């Protein structure tokens, strides 16, 4: 197409207000087809629903509606097979589809835009796309939760150290640690489910900002597109992107959780810990050090949070200063959300693969669980129960015994009874029963505790919940 033909095409789409075509730089900054082409399926679905509604309301003739519907399916097929001629001079996916539709069906294509605007058109397209991403995130999180459940079930009674400040704190079980992430990612899934429910209102029919004088049926188009209802205020319908912000917010929290476990995998797979082994599928070698097995997939997942969180901040920044209703600033909403959604889904898939594939080193976990005076709290609790000491006094006695053991380079269970009685004469031989890590974790029977019985109960609860969801 020649430059003059490009100008003519653009002017035809804009109508008679503009005598000249856009400057090349203006065209470059104004066009969004380079990225919003991803909305093609949603755009065509919205247009087909709109055309069918117009026909049902007697605004379009049945023949015109049929031609438009078939023509839009042809456009859909062309795009999906890679045979669609995207044109920058037509700016966005909406005008590209409409222009191609006119080439296919002729004059009826010009009637499709009756009773709508690009403002409500993009609002419904984008909302449909984000809704699809919520569904994808929910599915991805379900798979990830299942992978953590499998790990938890396999090691429900394997002891490992629990940490605070990355220092050994108390013994816990592998299953309990895995179930902590089940809880986190389940809340992430609930956030996407909640966001999906809230965004499931249809803005189509709000037109430019004030609604339309045509006798349209917004409930019909909402139902046809799978929405619960039409949006209730035309100004709000075209001017807000809180549905996208809510998706990004949920994605940022989810990515933060992915990053936290990725950090644990990096630490745990190191030679200093050897808690887990990641297979060759999720690691890489070094170009110079042949012994290296780097947890690159986990490291990259840590970094993905930056992109997703950055997208969230960017869209908040775009929206925060906009008066009602639509402003062209809002064209910058999509690239941020597209990138965040892509990276979230990649992160969920990669983490699911790593969790399902990783193997825990039970021996290393158990050895680490028994080190670092991890049963000191159990000793303090025993002093309270058996000797009726106030907890603060028991805490002091235990701290003194820890210092004694540390000075000798041994752990608490390695102290003799006589050494313990030198700190408090009431200590009896039965104290050694609580100093074993296995006994320690079995004793944590409070609801949500690390005892294997409690862990297995939580696993059963979550498996039942997943089955109900399915």
CSV table of C-alpha atoms in Angstrom, one decimal:
chain,number,residue,atom,x,y,z
A,1,UNK,CA,0.0,0.0,0.0
A,2,UNK,CA,1.4,3.5,-0.9
A,3,UNK,CA,1.7,6.3,1.6
A,4,UNK,CA,-1.3,8.1,0.1
A,5,UNK,CA,-3.3,4.9,0.3
A,6,UNK,CA,-2.2,4.5,3.9
A,7,UNK,CA,-3.4,8.1,4.6
A,8,UNK,CA,-6.7,7.5,2.8
A,9,UNK,CA,-7.3,4.3,4.8
A,10,UNK,CA,-6.6,6.0,8.1
A,11,UNK,CA,-8.8,9.0,7.2
A,12,UNK,CA,-11.7,6.7,6.3
A,13,UNK,CA,-11.5,5.1,9.7
A,14,UNK,CA,-11.4,8.4,11.4
A,15,UNK,CA,-14.1,10.1,9.3
A,16,UNK,CA,-14.2,13.6,7.8
A,17,UNK,CA,-12.7,15.5,10.7
A,18,UNK,CA,-9.1,14.9,9.7
A,19,UNK,CA,-7.9,16.2,6.3
A,20,UNK,CA,-4.3,14.8,6.6
A,21,UNK,CA,-2.9,11.5,7.8
A,22,UNK,CA,-0.7,11.3,10.9
A,23,UNK,CA,2.9,12.2,11.0
A,24,UNK,CA,5.2,9.1,11.1
A,25,UNK,CA,6.3,9.8,14.6
A,26,UNK,CA,2.7,10.4,15.8
A,27,UNK,CA,1.7,7.2,14.1
A,28,UNK,CA,4.5,5.3,15.9
A,29,UNK,CA,3.5,6.6,19.3
A,30,UNK,CA,-0.3,6.3,18.6
A,31,UNK,CA,-0.4,2.8,17.1
A,32,UNK,CA,-0.9,-0.1,19.5
A,33,UNK,CA,-1.4,-3.0,17.0
A,34,UNK,CA,2.1,-4.2,17.8
A,35,UNK,CA,0.9,-5.5,21.1
A,36,UNK,CA,-2.9,-5.3,21.3
A,37,UNK,CA,-3.2,-7.8,18.4
A,38,UNK,CA,-3.2,-10.3,21.3
A,39,UNK,CA,-6.8,-9.3,21.9
A,40,UNK,CA,-8.0,-10.5,18.6
A,41,UNK,CA,-10.1,-13.4,19.8
A,42,UNK,CA,-11.8,-11.3,22.5
A,43,UNK,CA,-12.3,-8.5,20.0
A,44,UNK,CA,-14.0,-10.8,17.5
A,45,UNK,CA,-16.1,-12.5,20.2
A,46,UNK,CA,-17.3,-9.1,21.4
A,47,UNK,CA,-18.1,-7.9,17.9
A,48,UNK,CA,-20.1,-11.1,17.1
A,49,UNK,CA,-22.1,-10.7,20.4
A,50,UNK,CA,-22.7,-7.0,19.6
A,51,UNK,CA,-23.9,-7.8,16.0
A,52,UNK,CA,-26.2,-10.5,17.2
A,53,UNK,CA,-27.7,-8.2,19.8
A,54,UNK,CA,-28.2,-5.4,17.3
A,55,UNK,CA,-30.1,-7.8,15.0
A,56,UNK,CA,-32.2,-9.1,17.8
A,57,UNK,CA,-33.1,-5.5,18.7
A,58,UNK,CA,-34.0,-4.7,15.1
A,59,UNK,CA,-31.1,-2.3,14.7
A,60,UNK,CA,-29.4,-4.5,12.1
A,61,UNK,CA,-31.1,-6.6,9.5
A,62,UNK,CA,-30.8,-10.3,9.8
A,63,UNK,CA,-28.8,-10.4,6.5
A,64,UNK,CA,-26.3,-7.8,7.6
A,65,UNK,CA,-25.9,-9.6,11.0
A,66,UNK,CA,-25.3,-12.9,9.3
A,67,UNK,CA,-22.8,-11.4,6.9
A,68,UNK,CA,-20.9,-9.7,9.7
A,69,UNK,CA,-20.9,-12.9,11.8
A,70,UNK,CA,-19.5,-15.0,9.0
A,71,UNK,CA,-17.0,-12.4,8.0
A,72,UNK,CA,-15.7,-12.1,11.6
A,73,UNK,CA,-15.2,-15.9,11.6
A,74,UNK,CA,-13.2,-15.5,8.4
A,75,UNK,CA,-11.0,-12.8,10.0
A,76,UNK,CA,-10.5,-15.1,13.1
A,77,UNK,CA,-9.4,-17.9,10.9
A,78,UNK,CA,-7.0,-15.7,9.0
A,79,UNK,CA,-5.4,-14.4,12.2
A,80,UNK,CA,-5.1,-17.9,13.7
A,81,UNK,CA,-3.5,-19.3,10.6
A,82,UNK,CA,-1.1,-16.4,10.3
A,83,UNK,CA,-2.6,-15.0,7.1
A,84,UNK,CA,-4.0,-11.7,8.4
A,85,UNK,CA,-2.5,-8.4,7.1
A,86,UNK,CA,-2.0,-6.4,10.2
A,87,UNK,CA,-1.6,-2.7,9.3
A,88,UNK,CA,0.1,-0.1,11.5
A,89,UNK,CA,-1.8,2.8,9.9
A,90,UNK,CA,-5.0,1.3,11.3
A,91,UNK,CA,-3.6,1.8,14.8
A,92,UNK,CA,-5.2,-1.1,16.8
A,93,UNK,CA,-6.8,-4.5,16.7
A,94,UNK,CA,-10.3,-3.0,16.6
A,95,UNK,CA,-9.7,-1.0,13.4
A,96,UNK,CA,-7.7,-3.8,11.8
A,97,UNK,CA,-10.5,-6.2,12.3
A,98,UNK,CA,-13.1,-3.8,11.1
A,99,UNK,CA,-11.2,-2.8,8.0
A,100,UNK,CA,-10.6,-6.4,7.0
A,101,UNK,CA,-14.2,-7.2,7.7
A,102,UNK,CA,-15.2,-4.4,5.2
A,103,UNK,CA,-12.9,-6.0,2.6
A,104,UNK,CA,-14.7,-9.3,3.1
A,105,UNK,CA,-18.4,-8.4,3.4
A,106,UNK,CA,-18.5,-4.8,2.1
A,107,UNK,CA,-21.1,-2.2,3.3
A,108,UNK,CA,-22.6,-4.2,6.2
A,109,UNK,CA,-19.2,-4.0,8.0
A,110,UNK,CA,-19.8,-0.2,8.5
A,111,UNK,CA,-22.9,-1.0,10.5
A,112,UNK,CA,-21.1,-3.1,13.1
A,113,UNK,CA,-19.9,0.0,15.1
A,114,UNK,CA,-23.5,1.2,15.7
A,115,UNK,CA,-24.2,1.8,19.4
A,116,UNK,CA,-20.6,1.3,20.5
A,117,UNK,CA,-17.3,3.1,20.7
A,118,UNK,CA,-13.7,2.0,20.8
A,119,UNK,CA,-13.8,2.9,24.4
A,120,UNK,CA,-16.3,0.3,25.5
A,121,UNK,CA,-14.9,-2.1,22.8
A,122,UNK,CA,-11.4,-2.1,24.3
A,123,UNK,CA,-12.8,-2.2,27.8
A,124,UNK,CA,-14.7,-5.4,27.0
A,125,UNK,CA,-11.8,-6.9,25.0
A,126,UNK,CA,-9.3,-6.3,27.8
A,127,UNK,CA,-11.6,-7.5,30.5
A,128,UNK,CA,-12.3,-10.7,28.6
A,129,UNK,CA,-8.5,-11.2,28.2
A,130,UNK,CA,-7.7,-10.6,31.9
A,131,UNK,CA,-10.6,-12.9,32.9
A,132,UNK,CA,-9.0,-15.6,30.8
A,133,UNK,CA,-5.7,-15.0,32.5
A,134,UNK,CA,-7.4,-15.4,35.9
A,135,UNK,CA,-8.7,-18.7,34.8
A,136,UNK,CA,-5.2,-19.7,33.6
A,137,UNK,CA,-3.6,-18.6,36.9
A,138,UNK,CA,-6.2,-20.6,38.9
A,139,UNK,CA,-5.5,-23.7,36.8
A,140,UNK,CA,-1.7,-23.2,37.2
A,141,UNK,CA,-2.0,-22.7,40.9
A,142,UNK,CA,-4.1,-25.8,41.3
A,143,UNK,CA,-1.4,-27.8,39.6
A,144,UNK,CA,1.3,-26.3,41.8
A,145,UNK,CA,-0.7,-26.9,45.0
A,146,UNK,CA,-1.0,-30.6,43.9
A,147,UNK,CA,2.7,-30.8,43.4
A,148,UNK,CA,3.3,-29.5,47.0
A,149,UNK,CA,0.7,-31.9,48.4
A,150,UNK,CA,2.5,-34.8,46.8
A,151,UNK,CA,5.8,-33.7,48.4
A,152,UNK,CA,4.1,-33.2,51.7
A,153,UNK,CA,2.5,-36.6,51.6
A,154,UNK,CA,5.8,-38.3,50.8
A,155,UNK,CA,7.6,-36.7,53.7
A,156,UNK,CA,4.9,-36.0,56.3
A,157,UNK,CA,7.1,-37.4,59.1
A,158,UNK,CA,10.6,-36.4,57.8
A,159,UNK,CA,12.3,-34.1,60.3
A,160,UNK,CA,14.1,-31.0,59.2
A,161,UNK,CA,15.1,-27.7,60.8
A,162,UNK,CA,12.6,-24.9,61.0
A,163,UNK,CA,14.3,-21.5,60.7
A,164,UNK,CA,13.8,-18.0,61.9
A,165,UNK,CA,16.3,-15.4,60.7
A,166,UNK,CA,17.7,-18.3,58.7
A,167,UNK,CA,19.0,-19.7,62.0
A,168,UNK,CA,17.9,-23.1,63.3
A,169,UNK,CA,14.9,-22.6,65.5
A,170,UNK,CA,12.9,-25.8,66.1
A,171,UNK,CA,12.5,-29.1,64.4
A,172,UNK,CA,9.6,-29.4,61.9
A,173,UNK,CA,8.6,-31.9,59.3
A,174,UNK,CA,9.2,-31.7,55.6
A,175,UNK,CA,5.5,-32.2,55.1
A,176,UNK,CA,4.7,-29.3,57.3
A,177,UNK,CA,7.1,-27.0,55.4
A,178,UNK,CA,5.6,-28.1,52.1
A,179,UNK,CA,2.1,-27.5,53.4
A,180,UNK,CA,3.0,-23.9,54.3
A,181,UNK,CA,3.3,-23.2,50.6
A,182,UNK,CA,0.0,-25.0,49.9
A,183,UNK,CA,-1.6,-22.5,52.2
A,184,UNK,CA,0.1,-19.5,50.5
A,185,UNK,CA,-0.6,-20.6,47.0
A,186,UNK,CA,-4.2,-21.5,47.9
A,187,UNK,CA,-4.7,-17.9,49.1
A,188,UNK,CA,-3.2,-16.7,45.8
A,189,UNK,CA,-5.7,-18.9,43.9
A,190,UNK,CA,-8.5,-17.5,46.0
A,191,UNK,CA,-7.4,-13.9,45.2
A,192,UNK,CA,-7.6,-14.7,41.4
A,193,UNK,CA,-11.0,-16.3,41.9
A,194,UNK,CA,-12.2,-13.3,43.9
A,195,UNK,CA,-10.8,-10.9,41.3
A,196,UNK,CA,-12.5,-12.8,38.5
A,197,UNK,CA,-15.9,-12.6,40.2
A,198,UNK,CA,-15.5,-8.9,40.7
A,199,UNK,CA,-14.4,-8.2,37.1
A,200,UNK,CA,-17.1,-10.4,35.5
A,201,UNK,CA,-19.3,-7.4,34.5
A,202,UNK,CA,-19.7,-6.4,30.8
A,203,UNK,CA,-18.8,-2.8,29.8
A,204,UNK,CA,-20.0,-3.3,26.2
A,205,UNK,CA,-22.8,-0.8,25.5
A,206,UNK,CA,-21.4,2.0,27.6
A,207,UNK,CA,-20.3,3.4,24.2
A,208,UNK,CA,-17.9,6.4,24.4
A,209,UNK,CA,-18.8,7.4,28.0
A,210,UNK,CA,-22.5,8.2,28.3
A,211,UNK,CA,-24.3,5.1,26.9
A,212,UNK,CA,-26.3,5.2,23.7
A,213,UNK,CA,-29.6,6.4,22.4
A,214,UNK,CA,-30.1,3.1,20.5
A,215,UNK,CA,-32.4,0.5,22.2
A,216,UNK,CA,-29.7,-2.0,22.9
A,217,UNK,CA,-29.9,-5.0,25.2
A,218,UNK,CA,-26.8,-5.0,27.4
A,219,UNK,CA,-27.9,-7.9,29.4
A,220,UNK,CA,-28.0,-10.0,26.2
A,221,UNK,CA,-24.4,-9.1,25.2
A,222,UNK,CA,-23.3,-9.7,28.8
A,223,UNK,CA,-24.8,-13.2,28.8
A,224,UNK,CA,-23.4,-14.0,25.4
A,225,UNK,CA,-19.9,-13.2,26.6
A,226,UNK,CA,-20.2,-15.1,29.8
A,227,UNK,CA,-20.5,-12.1,32.1
A,228,UNK,CA,-22.7,-12.2,35.2
A,229,UNK,CA,-24.3,-8.8,34.3
A,230,UNK,CA,-23.6,-5.5,32.5
A,231,UNK,CA,-21.7,-2.8,34.3
A,232,UNK,CA,-24.0,-0.3,36.0
A,233,UNK,CA,-22.3,3.1,35.2
A,234,UNK,CA,-21.2,4.0,31.7
A,235,UNK,CA,-18.5,6.5,32.9
A,236,UNK,CA,-16.9,3.9,35.2
A,237,UNK,CA,-17.2,1.2,32.5
A,238,UNK,CA,-14.8,2.9,30.0
A,239,UNK,CA,-12.6,4.8,32.4
A,240,UNK,CA,-11.3,2.3,35.0
A,241,UNK,CA,-8.8,-0.5,34.9
A,242,UNK,CA,-9.1,-1.7,38.4
A,243,UNK,CA,-9.8,-5.2,37.1
A,244,UNK,CA,-6.4,-5.2,35.6
A,245,UNK,CA,-4.8,-3.7,38.7
A,246,UNK,CA,-6.5,-6.4,40.8
A,247,UNK,CA,-5.1,-9.1,38.5
A,248,UNK,CA,-1.6,-7.5,38.7
A,249,UNK,CA,-1.8,-7.2,42.5
A,250,UNK,CA,-2.8,-10.8,42.9
A,251,UNK,CA,0.0,-11.7,40.4
A,252,UNK,CA,2.5,-9.7,42.4
A,253,UNK,CA,1.7,-11.5,45.6
A,254,UNK,CA,1.8,-14.9,43.9
A,255,UNK,CA,5.1,-14.1,42.3
A,256,UNK,CA,6.4,-13.1,45.7
A,257,UNK,CA,5.5,-16.5,47.0
A,258,UNK,CA,7.1,-18.1,44.0
A,259,UNK,CA,10.2,-16.1,44.7
A,260,UNK,CA,10.4,-17.1,48.3
A,261,UNK,CA,10.3,-20.8,47.5
A,262,UNK,CA,12.8,-20.2,44.7
A,263,UNK,CA,15.1,-18.7,47.3
A,264,UNK,CA,14.7,-21.7,49.5
A,265,UNK,CA,15.6,-24.0,46.5
A,266,UNK,CA,18.7,-22.0,45.8
A,267,UNK,CA,19.8,-22.4,49.4
A,268,UNK,CA,18.7,-26.0,49.9
A,269,UNK,CA,20.4,-27.2,46.7
A,270,UNK,CA,23.7,-25.8,47.7
A,271,UNK,CA,26.6,-28.0,48.8
A,272,UNK,CA,26.4,-26.4,52.3
A,273,UNK,CA,22.9,-27.6,52.8
A,274,UNK,CA,22.2,-30.5,50.4
A,275,UNK,CA,18.5,-30.6,51.5
A,276,UNK,CA,17.2,-31.1,48.0
A,277,UNK,CA,18.4,-32.2,44.6
A,278,UNK,CA,17.2,-30.6,41.4
A,279,UNK,CA,17.4,-32.6,38.3
A,280,UNK,CA,19.2,-31.7,35.1
A,281,UNK,CA,15.9,-30.4,33.8
A,282,UNK,CA,16.0,-27.4,36.0
A,283,UNK,CA,19.7,-26.7,36.4
A,284,UNK,CA,22.6,-25.6,34.2
A,285,UNK,CA,26.4,-26.1,34.2
A,286,UNK,CA,29.3,-23.7,34.2
A,287,UNK,CA,31.4,-22.8,31.2
A,288,UNK,CA,34.6,-23.1,33.3
A,289,UNK,CA,33.8,-25.1,36.4
A,290,UNK,CA,32.8,-28.6,35.5
A,291,UNK,CA,31.5,-29.5,39.0
A,292,UNK,CA,28.8,-26.8,39.0
A,293,UNK,CA,25.1,-27.5,38.9
A,294,UNK,CA,23.4,-24.1,39.1
A,295,UNK,CA,19.8,-23.7,40.1
A,296,UNK,CA,19.2,-21.2,37.3
A,297,UNK,CA,15.5,-21.9,36.9
A,298,UNK,CA,14.9,-21.0,40.6
A,299,UNK,CA,17.1,-17.9,40.3
A,300,UNK,CA,15.2,-16.7,37.2
A,301,UNK,CA,11.9,-17.2,39.1
A,302,UNK,CA,13.2,-14.9,41.8
A,303,UNK,CA,13.8,-12.3,39.2
A,304,UNK,CA,10.4,-12.6,37.6
A,305,UNK,CA,8.8,-10.9,40.6
A,306,UNK,CA,10.6,-7.7,39.6
A,307,UNK,CA,8.9,-7.6,36.3
A,308,UNK,CA,5.5,-8.4,37.6
A,309,UNK,CA,5.8,-6.0,40.5
A,310,UNK,CA,7.1,-3.4,38.1
A,311,UNK,CA,4.1,-3.8,35.8
A,312,UNK,CA,1.8,-3.3,38.8
A,313,UNK,CA,3.5,-0.1,39.8
A,314,UNK,CA,3.5,1.1,36.2
A,315,UNK,CA,-0.2,0.7,35.8
A,316,UNK,CA,-0.9,2.3,39.1
A,317,UNK,CA,1.2,5.2,37.9
A,318,UNK,CA,-0.6,5.4,34.6
A,319,UNK,CA,-4.1,5.5,36.2
A,320,UNK,CA,-3.5,7.6,39.3
A,321,UNK,CA,-3.8,11.0,37.6
A,322,UNK,CA,-6.6,10.4,35.1
A,323,UNK,CA,-9.8,12.4,35.3
A,324,UNK,CA,-13.0,10.6,34.1
A,325,UNK,CA,-13.4,9.2,31.6
A,326,UNK,CA,-11.1,7.8,28.9
A,327,UNK,CA,-7.6,9.2,28.2
A,328,UNK,CA,-5.1,7.9,25.7
A,329,UNK,CA,-2.7,7.2,28.6
A,330,UNK,CA,-4.8,4.1,29.1
A,331,UNK,CA,-3.4,2.6,25.9
A,332,UNK,CA,-0.3,1.9,27.9
A,333,UNK,CA,-2.1,-0.5,30.2
A,334,UNK,CA,-1.9,-3.6,28.1
A,335,UNK,CA,1.8,-4.2,27.6
A,336,UNK,CA,2.3,-4.2,31.3
A,337,UNK,CA,-0.4,-6.7,31.9
A,338,UNK,CA,0.6,-8.9,29.0
A,339,UNK,CA,4.2,-9.1,30.2
A,340,UNK,CA,3.2,-9.8,33.8
A,341,UNK,CA,0.7,-12.5,32.8
A,342,UNK,CA,3.2,-14.2,30.5
A,343,UNK,CA,5.9,-14.2,33.3
A,344,UNK,CA,3.4,-15.4,35.9
A,345,UNK,CA,2.3,-18.3,33.9
A,346,UNK,CA,5.9,-19.2,33.0
A,347,UNK,CA,6.8,-19.0,36.7
A,348,UNK,CA,3.9,-21.2,37.8
A,349,UNK,CA,4.7,-23.8,35.2
A,350,UNK,CA,8.4,-23.8,36.0
A,351,UNK,CA,7.8,-24.0,39.7
A,352,UNK,CA,5.3,-26.8,39.4
A,353,UNK,CA,7.9,-28.7,37.4
A,354,UNK,CA,10.7,-28.1,39.9
A,355,UNK,CA,8.5,-29.1,42.9
A,356,UNK,CA,7.3,-32.3,41.2
A,357,UNK,CA,10.8,-33.2,40.1
A,358,UNK,CA,12.9,-32.3,43.2
A,359,UNK,CA,14.0,-35.0,45.6
A,360,UNK,CA,14.6,-34.3,49.3
A,361,UNK,CA,17.6,-35.7,51.1
A,362,UNK,CA,16.0,-37.1,54.2
A,363,UNK,CA,19.4,-37.9,55.8
A,364,UNK,CA,20.7,-34.3,55.4
A,365,UNK,CA,17.4,-32.9,56.6
A,366,UNK,CA,17.4,-35.1,59.8
A,367,UNK,CA,21.1,-34.3,60.5
A,368,UNK,CA,20.4,-30.6,60.2
A,369,UNK,CA,17.3,-30.9,62.4
A,370,UNK,CA,19.3,-32.3,65.3
A,371,UNK,CA,21.9,-29.5,65.2
A,372,UNK,CA,21.9,-25.9,66.4
A,373,UNK,CA,20.2,-26.6,69.7
A,374,UNK,CA,16.9,-27.1,67.9
A,375,UNK,CA,15.2,-28.7,70.9
A,376,UNK,CA,16.0,-25.9,73.3
A,377,UNK,CA,12.3,-24.8,73.4
A,378,UNK,CA,11.3,-28.4,74.1
A,379,UNK,CA,13.6,-28.4,77.1
A,380,UNK,CA,12.1,-25.1,78.4
A,381,UNK,CA,8.6,-26.4,77.9
A,382,UNK,CA,9.5,-29.6,79.9
A,383,UNK,CA,10.9,-27.5,82.8
A,384,UNK,CA,7.5,-25.7,82.9
A,385,UNK,CA,5.5,-28.9,82.7
A,386,UNK,CA,7.6,-31.2,84.9
A,387,UNK,CA,9.1,-28.8,87.4
A,388,UNK,CA,6.4,-26.1,87.4
A,389,UNK,CA,9.0,-23.4,86.7
A,390,UNK,CA,7.7,-20.0,85.4
A,391,UNK,CA,8.5,-19.9,81.7
A,392,UNK,CA,10.9,-17.0,82.1
A,393,UNK,CA,12.9,-19.0,84.6
A,394,UNK,CA,12.8,-22.1,82.4
A,395,UNK,CA,14.0,-19.9,79.5
A,396,UNK,CA,16.9,-18.8,81.6
A,397,UNK,CA,17.9,-22.3,82.7
A,398,UNK,CA,17.7,-23.5,79.1
A,399,UNK,CA,19.8,-20.7,77.9
A,400,UNK,CA,22.5,-21.5,80.5
A,401,UNK,CA,22.5,-25.1,79.4
A,402,UNK,CA,22.8,-24.1,75.7
A,403,UNK,CA,25.8,-21.9,76.6
A,404,UNK,CA,27.3,-24.8,78.5
A,405,UNK,CA,26.9,-27.2,75.5
A,406,UNK,CA,28.1,-24.6,73.1
A,407,UNK,CA,31.3,-24.1,75.1
A,408,UNK,CA,32.0,-27.8,74.9
A,409,UNK,CA,31.2,-28.0,71.2
A,410,UNK,CA,28.3,-30.4,71.8
A,411,UNK,CA,24.5,-30.3,71.5
A,412,UNK,CA,22.0,-30.4,74.3
A,413,UNK,CA,21.3,-34.2,74.2
A,414,UNK,CA,25.1,-34.7,74.7
A,415,UNK,CA,25.2,-33.0,78.1
A,416,UNK,CA,25.2,-35.4,81.1
A,417,UNK,CA,22.5,-35.4,83.6
A,418,UNK,CA,25.0,-34.2,86.2
A,419,UNK,CA,25.9,-31.3,84.1
A,420,UNK,CA,22.2,-30.3,83.7
A,421,UNK,CA,21.6,-30.7,87.4
A,422,UNK,CA,24.4,-28.4,88.1
A,423,UNK,CA,22.3,-25.7,86.5
A,424,UNK,CA,19.0,-26.8,88.1
A,425,UNK,CA,19.0,-29.8,90.6
A,426,UNK,CA,15.4,-30.7,89.8
A,427,UNK,CA,16.1,-31.9,86.3
A,428,UNK,CA,15.5,-35.7,85.9
A,429,UNK,CA,16.7,-38.3,83.4
A,430,UNK,CA,13.3,-38.2,81.6
A,431,UNK,CA,14.3,-34.9,80.2
A,432,UNK,CA,16.3,-36.7,77.5
A,433,UNK,CA,13.1,-38.0,76.0
A,434,UNK,CA,12.1,-34.5,74.9
A,435,UNK,CA,15.5,-33.6,73.5
A,436,UNK,CA,15.1,-35.9,70.4
A,437,UNK,CA,13.9,-34.2,67.3
A,438,UNK,CA,11.5,-37.0,66.5
A,439,UNK,CA,9.8,-36.6,69.9
A,440,UNK,CA,9.9,-32.9,69.4
A,441,UNK,CA,7.9,-32.9,66.2
A,442,UNK,CA,5.5,-35.6,67.5
A,443,UNK,CA,4.7,-33.4,70.4
A,444,UNK,CA,3.5,-30.4,68.3
A,445,UNK,CA,-0.1,-31.6,68.2
A,446,UNK,CA,-1.8,-28.3,68.3
A,447,UNK,CA,-4.1,-27.6,65.3
A,448,UNK,CA,-1.9,-26.5,62.4
A,449,UNK,CA,1.3,-27.8,64.1
A,450,UNK,CA,4.1,-29.8,62.7
A,451,UNK,CA,3.2,-33.2,64.2
A,452,UNK,CA,3.0,-35.8,61.4
A,453,UNK,CA,-0.6,-36.6,62.4
A,454,UNK,CA,-1.5,-32.9,62.0
A,455,UNK,CA,0.3,-32.7,58.7
A,456,UNK,CA,-1.5,-35.7,57.3
A,457,UNK,CA,-4.8,-34.3,58.5
A,458,UNK,CA,-4.1,-31.0,56.6
A,459,UNK,CA,-3.1,-33.0,53.5
A,460,UNK,CA,-6.4,-34.9,53.6
A,461,UNK,CA,-8.3,-31.7,54.0
A,462,UNK,CA,-6.6,-30.0,51.0
A,463,UNK,CA,-7.0,-33.1,48.8
A,464,UNK,CA,-10.7,-33.1,49.6
A,465,UNK,CA,-10.9,-29.3,48.8
A,466,UNK,CA,-9.2,-29.8,45.5
A,467,UNK,CA,-11.5,-32.6,44.6
A,468,UNK,CA,-14.5,-30.5,45.4
A,469,UNK,CA,-13.1,-27.7,43.2
A,470,UNK,CA,-12.6,-30.1,40.4
